[in-house]
Coordinates of C-alpha atoms in Angstrom, one line a residue:
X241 CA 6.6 150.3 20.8
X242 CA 7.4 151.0 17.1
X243 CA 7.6 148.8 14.5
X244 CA 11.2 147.1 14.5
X245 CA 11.2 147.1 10.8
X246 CA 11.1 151.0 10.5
X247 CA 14.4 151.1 12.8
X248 CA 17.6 150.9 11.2
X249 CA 19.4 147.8 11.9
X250 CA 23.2 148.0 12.5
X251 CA 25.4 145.4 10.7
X252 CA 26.4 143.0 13.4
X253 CA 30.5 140.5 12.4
X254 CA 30.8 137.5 13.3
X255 CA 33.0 138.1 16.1
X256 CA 30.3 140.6 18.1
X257 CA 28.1 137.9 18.1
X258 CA 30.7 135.3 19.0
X259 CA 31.7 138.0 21.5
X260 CA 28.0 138.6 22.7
X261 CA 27.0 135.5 23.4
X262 CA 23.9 133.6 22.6
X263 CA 20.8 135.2 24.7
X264 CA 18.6 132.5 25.7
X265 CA 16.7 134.8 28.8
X266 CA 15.1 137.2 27.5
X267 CA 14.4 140.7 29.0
X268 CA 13.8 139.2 32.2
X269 CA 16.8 140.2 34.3
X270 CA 18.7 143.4 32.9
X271 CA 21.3 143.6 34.8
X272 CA 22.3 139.9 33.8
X273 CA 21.8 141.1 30.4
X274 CA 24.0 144.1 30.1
X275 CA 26.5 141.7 32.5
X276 CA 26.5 139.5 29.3
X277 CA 26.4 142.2 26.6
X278 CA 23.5 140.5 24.7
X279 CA 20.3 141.0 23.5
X280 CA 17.0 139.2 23.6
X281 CA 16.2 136.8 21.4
X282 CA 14.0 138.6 19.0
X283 CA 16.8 141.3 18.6
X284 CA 19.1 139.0 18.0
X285 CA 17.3 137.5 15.6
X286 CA 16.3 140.0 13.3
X287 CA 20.0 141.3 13.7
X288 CA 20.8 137.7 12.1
X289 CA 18.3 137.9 9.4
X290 CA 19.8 141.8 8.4
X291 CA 23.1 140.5 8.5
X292 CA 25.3 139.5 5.7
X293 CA 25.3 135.4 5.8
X294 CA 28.2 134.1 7.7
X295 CA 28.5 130.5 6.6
X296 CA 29.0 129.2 10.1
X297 CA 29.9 125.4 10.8
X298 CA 27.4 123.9 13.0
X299 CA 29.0 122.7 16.2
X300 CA 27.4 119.4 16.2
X301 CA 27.0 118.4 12.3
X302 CA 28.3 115.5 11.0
X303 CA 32.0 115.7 9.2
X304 CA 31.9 115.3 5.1
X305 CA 33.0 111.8 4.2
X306 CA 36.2 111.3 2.4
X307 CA 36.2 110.9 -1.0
X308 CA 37.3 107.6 -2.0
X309 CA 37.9 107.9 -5.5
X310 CA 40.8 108.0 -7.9
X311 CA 41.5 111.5 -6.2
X312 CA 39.7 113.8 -8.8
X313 CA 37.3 116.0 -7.0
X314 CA 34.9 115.6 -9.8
X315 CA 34.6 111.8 -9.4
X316 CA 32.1 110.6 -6.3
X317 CA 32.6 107.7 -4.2
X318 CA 34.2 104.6 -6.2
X319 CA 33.1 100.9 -6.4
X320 CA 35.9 99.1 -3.9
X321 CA 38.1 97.1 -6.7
X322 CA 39.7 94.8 -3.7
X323 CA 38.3 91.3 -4.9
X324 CA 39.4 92.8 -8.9
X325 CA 42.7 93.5 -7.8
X326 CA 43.4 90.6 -5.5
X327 CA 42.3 88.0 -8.2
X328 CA 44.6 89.8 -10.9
X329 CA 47.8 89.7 -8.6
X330 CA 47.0 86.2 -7.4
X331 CA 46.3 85.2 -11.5
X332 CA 50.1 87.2 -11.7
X333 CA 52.1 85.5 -9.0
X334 CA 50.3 82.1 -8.7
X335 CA 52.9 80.7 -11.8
X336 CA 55.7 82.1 -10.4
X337 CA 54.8 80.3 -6.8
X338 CA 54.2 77.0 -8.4
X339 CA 57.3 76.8 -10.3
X340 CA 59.5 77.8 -7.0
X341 CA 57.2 74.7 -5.4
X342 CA 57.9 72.1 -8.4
X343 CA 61.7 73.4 -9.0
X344 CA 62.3 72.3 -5.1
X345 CA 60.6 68.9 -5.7
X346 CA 62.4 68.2 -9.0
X347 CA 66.3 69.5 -7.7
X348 CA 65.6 68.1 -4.0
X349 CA 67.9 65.5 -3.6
X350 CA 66.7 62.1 -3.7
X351 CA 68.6 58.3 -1.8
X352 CA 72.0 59.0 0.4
X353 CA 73.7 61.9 0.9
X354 CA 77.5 62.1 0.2
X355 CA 79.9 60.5 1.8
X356 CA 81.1 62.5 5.2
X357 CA 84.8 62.8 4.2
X358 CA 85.6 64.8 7.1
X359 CA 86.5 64.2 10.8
X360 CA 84.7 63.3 13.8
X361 CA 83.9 66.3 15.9
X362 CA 84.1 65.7 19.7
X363 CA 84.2 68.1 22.7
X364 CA 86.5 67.8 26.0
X365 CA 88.3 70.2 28.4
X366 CA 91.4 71.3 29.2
X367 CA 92.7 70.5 32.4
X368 CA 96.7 71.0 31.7
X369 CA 99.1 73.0 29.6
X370 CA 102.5 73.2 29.3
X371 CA 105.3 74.4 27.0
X372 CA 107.9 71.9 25.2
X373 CA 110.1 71.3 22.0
X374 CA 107.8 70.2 19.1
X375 CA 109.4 67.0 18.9
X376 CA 111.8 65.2 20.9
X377 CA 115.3 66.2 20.8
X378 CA 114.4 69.1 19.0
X379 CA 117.0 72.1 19.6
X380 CA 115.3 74.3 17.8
X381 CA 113.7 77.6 19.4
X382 CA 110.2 76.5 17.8
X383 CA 107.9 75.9 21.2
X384 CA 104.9 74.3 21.0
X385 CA 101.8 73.7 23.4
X386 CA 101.3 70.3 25.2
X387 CA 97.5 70.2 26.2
X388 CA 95.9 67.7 28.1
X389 CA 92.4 67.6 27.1
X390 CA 89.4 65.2 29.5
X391 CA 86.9 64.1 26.8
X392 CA 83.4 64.7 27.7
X393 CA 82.4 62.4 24.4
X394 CA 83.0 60.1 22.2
X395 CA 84.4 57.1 22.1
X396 CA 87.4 58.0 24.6
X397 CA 84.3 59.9 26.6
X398 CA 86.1 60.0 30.3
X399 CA 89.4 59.8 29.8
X400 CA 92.3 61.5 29.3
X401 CA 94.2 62.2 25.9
X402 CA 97.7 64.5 25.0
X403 CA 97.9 66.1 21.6
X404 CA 100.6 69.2 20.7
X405 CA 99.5 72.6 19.1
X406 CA 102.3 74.8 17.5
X407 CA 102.5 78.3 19.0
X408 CA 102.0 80.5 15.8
X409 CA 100.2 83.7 15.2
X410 CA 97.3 81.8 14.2
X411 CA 96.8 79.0 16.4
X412 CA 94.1 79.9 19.0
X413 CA 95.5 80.2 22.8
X414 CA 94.1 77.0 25.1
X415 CA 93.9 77.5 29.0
X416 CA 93.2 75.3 31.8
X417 CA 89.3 75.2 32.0
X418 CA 88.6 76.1 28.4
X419 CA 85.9 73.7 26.6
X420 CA 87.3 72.6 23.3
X421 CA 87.2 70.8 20.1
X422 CA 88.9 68.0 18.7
X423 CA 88.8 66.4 15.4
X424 CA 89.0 62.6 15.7
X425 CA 90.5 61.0 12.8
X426 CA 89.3 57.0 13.7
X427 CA 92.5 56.1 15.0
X428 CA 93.4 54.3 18.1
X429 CA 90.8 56.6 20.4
X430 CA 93.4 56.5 23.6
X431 CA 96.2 58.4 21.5
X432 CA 96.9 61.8 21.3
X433 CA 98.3 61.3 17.7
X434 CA 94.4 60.3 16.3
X435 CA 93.4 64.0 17.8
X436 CA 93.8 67.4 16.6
X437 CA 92.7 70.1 18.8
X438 CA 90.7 72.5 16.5
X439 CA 88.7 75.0 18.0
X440 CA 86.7 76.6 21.0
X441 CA 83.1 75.0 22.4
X442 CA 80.8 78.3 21.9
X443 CA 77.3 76.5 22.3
X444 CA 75.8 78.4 25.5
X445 CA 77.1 82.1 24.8
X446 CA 75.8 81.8 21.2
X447 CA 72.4 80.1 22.6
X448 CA 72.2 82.7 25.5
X449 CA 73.0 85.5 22.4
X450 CA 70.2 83.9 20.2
X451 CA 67.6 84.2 23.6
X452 CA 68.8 87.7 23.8
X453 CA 67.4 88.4 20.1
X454 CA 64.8 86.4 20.1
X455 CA 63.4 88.2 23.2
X456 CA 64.1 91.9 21.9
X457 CA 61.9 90.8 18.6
X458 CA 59.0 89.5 20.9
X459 CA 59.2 92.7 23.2
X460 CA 58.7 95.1 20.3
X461 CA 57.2 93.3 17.5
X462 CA 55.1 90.9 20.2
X463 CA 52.5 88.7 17.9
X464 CA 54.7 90.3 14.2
X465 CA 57.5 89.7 16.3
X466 CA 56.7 85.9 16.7
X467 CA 55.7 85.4 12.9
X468 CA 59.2 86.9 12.2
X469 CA 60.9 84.2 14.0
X470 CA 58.9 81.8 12.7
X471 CA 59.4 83.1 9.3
X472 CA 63.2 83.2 10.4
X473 CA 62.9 79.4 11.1
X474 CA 61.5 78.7 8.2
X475 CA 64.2 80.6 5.7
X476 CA 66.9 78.0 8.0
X477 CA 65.0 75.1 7.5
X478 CA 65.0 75.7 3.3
X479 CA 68.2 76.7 2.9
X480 CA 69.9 73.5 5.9
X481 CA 67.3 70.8 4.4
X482 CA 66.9 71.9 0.4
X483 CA 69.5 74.3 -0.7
X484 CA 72.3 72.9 0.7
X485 CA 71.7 69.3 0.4
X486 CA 70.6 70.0 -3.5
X487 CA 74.0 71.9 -3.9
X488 CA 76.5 68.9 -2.4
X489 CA 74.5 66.4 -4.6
X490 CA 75.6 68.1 -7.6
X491 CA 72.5 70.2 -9.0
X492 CA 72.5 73.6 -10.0
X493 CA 73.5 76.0 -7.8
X494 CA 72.0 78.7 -9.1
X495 CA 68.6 76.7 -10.0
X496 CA 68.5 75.3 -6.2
X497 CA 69.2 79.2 -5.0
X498 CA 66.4 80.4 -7.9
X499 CA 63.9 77.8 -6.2
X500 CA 64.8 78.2 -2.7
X501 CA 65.0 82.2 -2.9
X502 CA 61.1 81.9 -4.3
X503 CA 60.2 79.5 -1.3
X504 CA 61.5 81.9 1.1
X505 CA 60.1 84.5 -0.4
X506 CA 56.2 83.6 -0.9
X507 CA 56.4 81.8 2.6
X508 CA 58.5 84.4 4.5
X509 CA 56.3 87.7 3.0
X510 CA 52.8 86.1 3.4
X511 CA 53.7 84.4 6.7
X512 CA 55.1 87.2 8.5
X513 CA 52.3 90.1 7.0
X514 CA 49.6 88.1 6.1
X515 CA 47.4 87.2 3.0
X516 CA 46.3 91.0 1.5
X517 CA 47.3 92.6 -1.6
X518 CA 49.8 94.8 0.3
X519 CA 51.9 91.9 0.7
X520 CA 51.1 90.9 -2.8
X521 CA 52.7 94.2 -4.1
X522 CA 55.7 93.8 -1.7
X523 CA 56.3 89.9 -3.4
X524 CA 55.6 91.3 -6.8
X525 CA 58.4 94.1 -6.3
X526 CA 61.0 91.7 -5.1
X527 CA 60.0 89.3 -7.5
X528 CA 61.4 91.6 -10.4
X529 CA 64.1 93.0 -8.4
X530 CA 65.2 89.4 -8.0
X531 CA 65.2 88.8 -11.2
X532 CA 66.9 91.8 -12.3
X533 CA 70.1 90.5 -9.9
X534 CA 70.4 87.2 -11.5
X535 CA 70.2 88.4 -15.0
X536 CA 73.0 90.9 -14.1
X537 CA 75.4 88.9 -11.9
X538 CA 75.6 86.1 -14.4
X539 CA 76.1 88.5 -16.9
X540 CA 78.9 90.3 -15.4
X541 CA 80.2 87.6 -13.7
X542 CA 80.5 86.1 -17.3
X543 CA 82.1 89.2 -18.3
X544 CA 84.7 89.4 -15.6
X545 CA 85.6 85.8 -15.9
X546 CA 85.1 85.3 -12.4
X547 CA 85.3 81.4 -11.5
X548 CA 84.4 81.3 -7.6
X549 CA 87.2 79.3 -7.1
X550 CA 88.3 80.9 -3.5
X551 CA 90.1 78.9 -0.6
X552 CA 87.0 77.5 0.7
X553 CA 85.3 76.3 -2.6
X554 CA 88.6 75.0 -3.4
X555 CA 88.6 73.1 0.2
X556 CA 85.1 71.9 -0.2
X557 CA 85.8 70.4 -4.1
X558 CA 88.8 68.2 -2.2
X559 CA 86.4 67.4 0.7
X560 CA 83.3 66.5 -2.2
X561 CA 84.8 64.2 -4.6
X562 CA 83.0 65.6 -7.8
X563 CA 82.7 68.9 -9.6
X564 CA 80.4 71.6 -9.2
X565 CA 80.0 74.3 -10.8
X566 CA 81.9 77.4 -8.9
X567 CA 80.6 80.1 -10.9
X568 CA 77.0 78.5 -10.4
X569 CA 77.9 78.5 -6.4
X570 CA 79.1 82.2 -6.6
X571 CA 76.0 83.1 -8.4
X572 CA 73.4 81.7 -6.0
X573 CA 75.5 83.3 -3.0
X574 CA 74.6 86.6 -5.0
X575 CA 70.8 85.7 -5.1
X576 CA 70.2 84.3 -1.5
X577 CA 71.9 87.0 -0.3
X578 CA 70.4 90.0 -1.8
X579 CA 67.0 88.9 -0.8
X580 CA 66.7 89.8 2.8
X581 CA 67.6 93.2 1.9
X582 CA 64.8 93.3 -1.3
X583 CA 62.3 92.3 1.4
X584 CA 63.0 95.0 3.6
X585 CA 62.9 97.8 0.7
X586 CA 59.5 96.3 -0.8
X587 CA 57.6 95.8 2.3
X588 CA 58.6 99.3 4.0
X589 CA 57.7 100.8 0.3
X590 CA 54.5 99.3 0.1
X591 CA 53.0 100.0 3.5
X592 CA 54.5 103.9 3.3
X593 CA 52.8 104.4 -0.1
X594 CA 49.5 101.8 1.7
X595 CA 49.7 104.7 5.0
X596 CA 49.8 107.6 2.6
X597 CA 46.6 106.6 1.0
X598 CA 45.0 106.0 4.5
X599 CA 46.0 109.6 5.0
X600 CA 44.9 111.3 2.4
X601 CA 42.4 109.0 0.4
X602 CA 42.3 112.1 -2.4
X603 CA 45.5 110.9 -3.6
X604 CA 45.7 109.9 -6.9
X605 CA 48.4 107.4 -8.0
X606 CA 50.9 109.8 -9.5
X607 CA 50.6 111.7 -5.9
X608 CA 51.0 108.7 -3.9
X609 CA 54.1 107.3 -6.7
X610 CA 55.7 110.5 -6.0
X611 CA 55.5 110.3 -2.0
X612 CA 56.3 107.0 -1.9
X613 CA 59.7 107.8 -4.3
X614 CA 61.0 110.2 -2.2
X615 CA 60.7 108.0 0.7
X616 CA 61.8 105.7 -0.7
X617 CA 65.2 107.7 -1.4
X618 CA 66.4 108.2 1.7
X619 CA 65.6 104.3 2.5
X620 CA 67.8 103.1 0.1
X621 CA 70.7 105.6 0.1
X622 CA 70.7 103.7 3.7
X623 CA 70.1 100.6 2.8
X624 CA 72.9 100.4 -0.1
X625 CA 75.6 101.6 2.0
X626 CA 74.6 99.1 4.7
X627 CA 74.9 96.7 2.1
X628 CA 78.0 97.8 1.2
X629 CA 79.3 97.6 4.5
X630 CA 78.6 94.5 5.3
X631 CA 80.7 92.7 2.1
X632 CA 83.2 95.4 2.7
X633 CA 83.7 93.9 6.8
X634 CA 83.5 90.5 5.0
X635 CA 86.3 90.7 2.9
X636 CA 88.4 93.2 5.3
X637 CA 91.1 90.5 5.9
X638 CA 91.2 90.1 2.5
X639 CA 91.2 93.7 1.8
X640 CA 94.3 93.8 4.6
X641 CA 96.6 90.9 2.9
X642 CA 96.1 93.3 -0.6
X643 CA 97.2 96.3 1.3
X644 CA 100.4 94.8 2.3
X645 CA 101.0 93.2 -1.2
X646 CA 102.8 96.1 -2.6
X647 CA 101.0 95.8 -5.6
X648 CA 99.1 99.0 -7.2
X649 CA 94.8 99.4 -5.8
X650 CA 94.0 98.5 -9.4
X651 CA 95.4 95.2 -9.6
X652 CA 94.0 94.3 -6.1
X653 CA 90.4 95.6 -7.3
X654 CA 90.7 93.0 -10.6
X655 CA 91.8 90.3 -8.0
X656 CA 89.8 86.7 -8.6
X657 CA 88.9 87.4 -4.5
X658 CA 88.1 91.1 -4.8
X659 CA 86.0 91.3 -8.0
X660 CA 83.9 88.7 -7.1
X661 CA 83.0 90.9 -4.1
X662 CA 82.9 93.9 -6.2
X663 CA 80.5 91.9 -8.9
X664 CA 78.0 90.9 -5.7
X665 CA 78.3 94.3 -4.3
X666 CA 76.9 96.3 -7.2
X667 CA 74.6 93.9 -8.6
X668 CA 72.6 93.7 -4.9
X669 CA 72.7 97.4 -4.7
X670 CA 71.1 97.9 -8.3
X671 CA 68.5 95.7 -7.7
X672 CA 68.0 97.6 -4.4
X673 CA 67.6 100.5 -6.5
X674 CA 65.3 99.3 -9.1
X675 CA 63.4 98.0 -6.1
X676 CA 61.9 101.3 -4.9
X677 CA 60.2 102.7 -8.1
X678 CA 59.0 99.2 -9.0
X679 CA 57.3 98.5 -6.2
X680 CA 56.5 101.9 -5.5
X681 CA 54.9 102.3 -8.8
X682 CA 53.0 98.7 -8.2
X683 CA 51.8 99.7 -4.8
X684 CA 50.6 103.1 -6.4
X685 CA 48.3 101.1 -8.9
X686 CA 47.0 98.7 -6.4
X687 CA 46.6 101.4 -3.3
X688 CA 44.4 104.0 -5.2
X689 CA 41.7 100.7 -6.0
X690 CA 41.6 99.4 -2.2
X691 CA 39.2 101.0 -0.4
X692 CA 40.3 104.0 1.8
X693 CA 41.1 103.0 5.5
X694 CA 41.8 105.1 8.5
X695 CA 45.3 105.2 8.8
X696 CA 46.8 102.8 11.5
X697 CA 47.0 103.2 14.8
X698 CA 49.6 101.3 16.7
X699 CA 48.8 97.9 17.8
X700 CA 48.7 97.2 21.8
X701 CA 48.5 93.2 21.5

């Protein structure tokens, strides 16, 4: 046999030998090996060593570790900066915590409540109805609505009283079986005169419609789900047992909202996400954009003259016995209500810019700023218009009555009624706005010094 060195060697690609197969028999059977196309395993060795180098991946080797740096490739493997980070965003928002928590102590209202001016609410039945003159002798074709109502509390609980509804466009229409309420004025409790029938019971179907919710949260967010409602609960409980009691006993309105809104916010956020500096970022972002909304609705609503004098405030100064400041009201309205909209911009913002970085951990700041913007455009072209929407189906009977005015769209627009929405319109949706490159630009910073994650994988529990 001659020398395999002296014989030319033919230049063997990558794809013959992938074609070929590894040889792992030998010469032994050569009918196998001519079955296979292959060589033995000196021959195909020595084809390897005269063959330009191929770089091939090794099946089985171990994949390169992401790079967890600042996203230069020249950098190696950075120190995590989590503890760093966390103590710097705690030492930025613990102030701003502490002062919601003291401002609720110092405006919560201390000794009795005011006076309940109104009347007694009680429930009954119907069990008759019939048609008559409004008032004895009367000729005239005015009809009203003779119900017989069977109380089911109060003090005339059991018996049977008689009170007369008008039959106008907007008096509600009563039928036998319908469960109702009365307003008791503390007159004689067995005359018809001392009620006023007000008003439909609808307890169970808004009970059974709360169950409904309540259970479509728990199917799809299951254990989130549950800290959402209790976070939900929570937002109630400030705003029936602080916010409101604060308001009616003559503070601030837009202090008590100021305070109450931060409450909501650290305890609603942390509660519902949990204790990380994600969440942190997402507080921080609504935080500013909270503040931007009440620096501009008191200056335009300054600048528009607007009052908040509307039917209801002016009902409830008549029903309170003191003043309060209207403007201060109209104000807070503006602040509690933007905020369930900030937190759903900041915390969607934050965890998209938070999952980009799992992603790709060679993302540097300006990368991951950049992705989260434009998600964060299409979110709140949304988000505005829904927030548009919704004050625009609030004020659509008012919108209605301007229509038929016969007065020119301007001078509807610079109505006391309509401006004021207009004023609480904008204002929300530019906070919205500011919202996304704030906290995007936050969650940027913070993101690139967390240590990279895998990106999450949906939850099953």
């Amino acid at each position: 046999m001659q020398d395999w060195e002296t014989q030319p060697i033919p230049r063997v690609t990558e794809a013959e030998l992938t074609k070929r197969g590894d040889v792992d028999h030998g010469d032994r059977d050569k009918s196998a090996a001519r079955h296979r196309r292959s060589s033995g395993p000196d021959t195909g060795r020595r084809r390897a060593e005269h063959s330009e180098p191929q770089h091939r991946q090794p099946e089985h080797s171990e994949p390169e570790p992401a790079k967890t740096g600042h996203g230069h490739g020249h950098h190696g493997p950075a120190t995590p900066a989590s503890p760093r980070v966390r103590k710097f965003l705690l030492a930025l928002l613990a102030p701003f915590a502490l002062a919601a928590l003291v401002g609720m102590v110092l405006l919560y209202p201390t000794g009795d409540g005011p006076e309940t001016r109104g009347q007694q609410a009680v429930s009954g039945t119907v069990t008759a109805t019939e048609a008559s003159p409004c008032s004895s002798g009367d000729t005239s074709s005015d009809q009203c609505l003779t119900v017989t109502v069977e109380m089911t509390d109060g003090t005339a609980k059991g018996s049977d009283i008689r009170t007369t509804v008008p039959i106008e466009p907007s008096t509600p229409r009563f039928a036998v079986g319908d469960d109702v309420v009365l307003a008791y004025n503390g007159g004689d409790a067995l005359s018809g005169g001392s009620y006023q029938l007000v008003d439909f019971q609808r307890g169970l179907p808004l009970g059974v419609l709360a169950a409904l919710f309540a259970i479509a949260v728990l199917v799809l967010g299951r254990w989130q789900g549950l800290k959402a409602l209790v976070a939900l609960g929570l937002s109630f409980a400030v705003l029936l047992l602080f916010v409101l009691p604060a308001i009616l006993a003559g503070e601030n309105p837009l202090l008590v909202a100021v305070a109450g809104a931060g409450v909501i916010m650290f305890a609603v956020l942390y509660l519902t996400h949990g204790l990380s500096a994600r969440t942190s970022t997402a507080v921080l972002g609504t935080m500013v954009s909270l503040g931007l909304i009440g620096v501009l609705s008191a200056a335009f609503s300054a600048a528009t003259n607007l009052t908040g004098l509307d039917d209801q405030t002016t009902t409830l100064l008549g029903t309170l016995g003191h003043g309060i400041d209207t403007r201060g009201l109209l104000l807070a309205g503006i602040v509690i209500g933007a905020l369930g909209v900030l937190d759903d911009v900041t915390v969607t913002q934050t965890s998209a810019v938070w999952e980009l970085r799992a992603a790709n951990p060679a993302l540097g700041r300006r990368e991951l700023y950049a992705a989260g913007l434009r998600i964060g455009r299409d979110h709140v072209s949304s988000a505005v218009n829904t927030l548009v929407m919704a004050y625009a189906g609030a004020a659509l009977p008012v919108l209605l009555y301007s229509s038929l005015s016969g007065v020119g769209l301007g001078t509807v627009l610079e109505s006391q009624t309509i401006a004021q929405e207009i004023v609480r319109t904008l204002v929300g949706s530019i906070g919205l706005v500011a919202a996304v490159p704030v906290t995007t630009a936050v969650a940027a910073l913070v993101a690139v010094r967390e240590p990279a994650l895998s990106p999450a994988t949906p939850r099953t529990g």
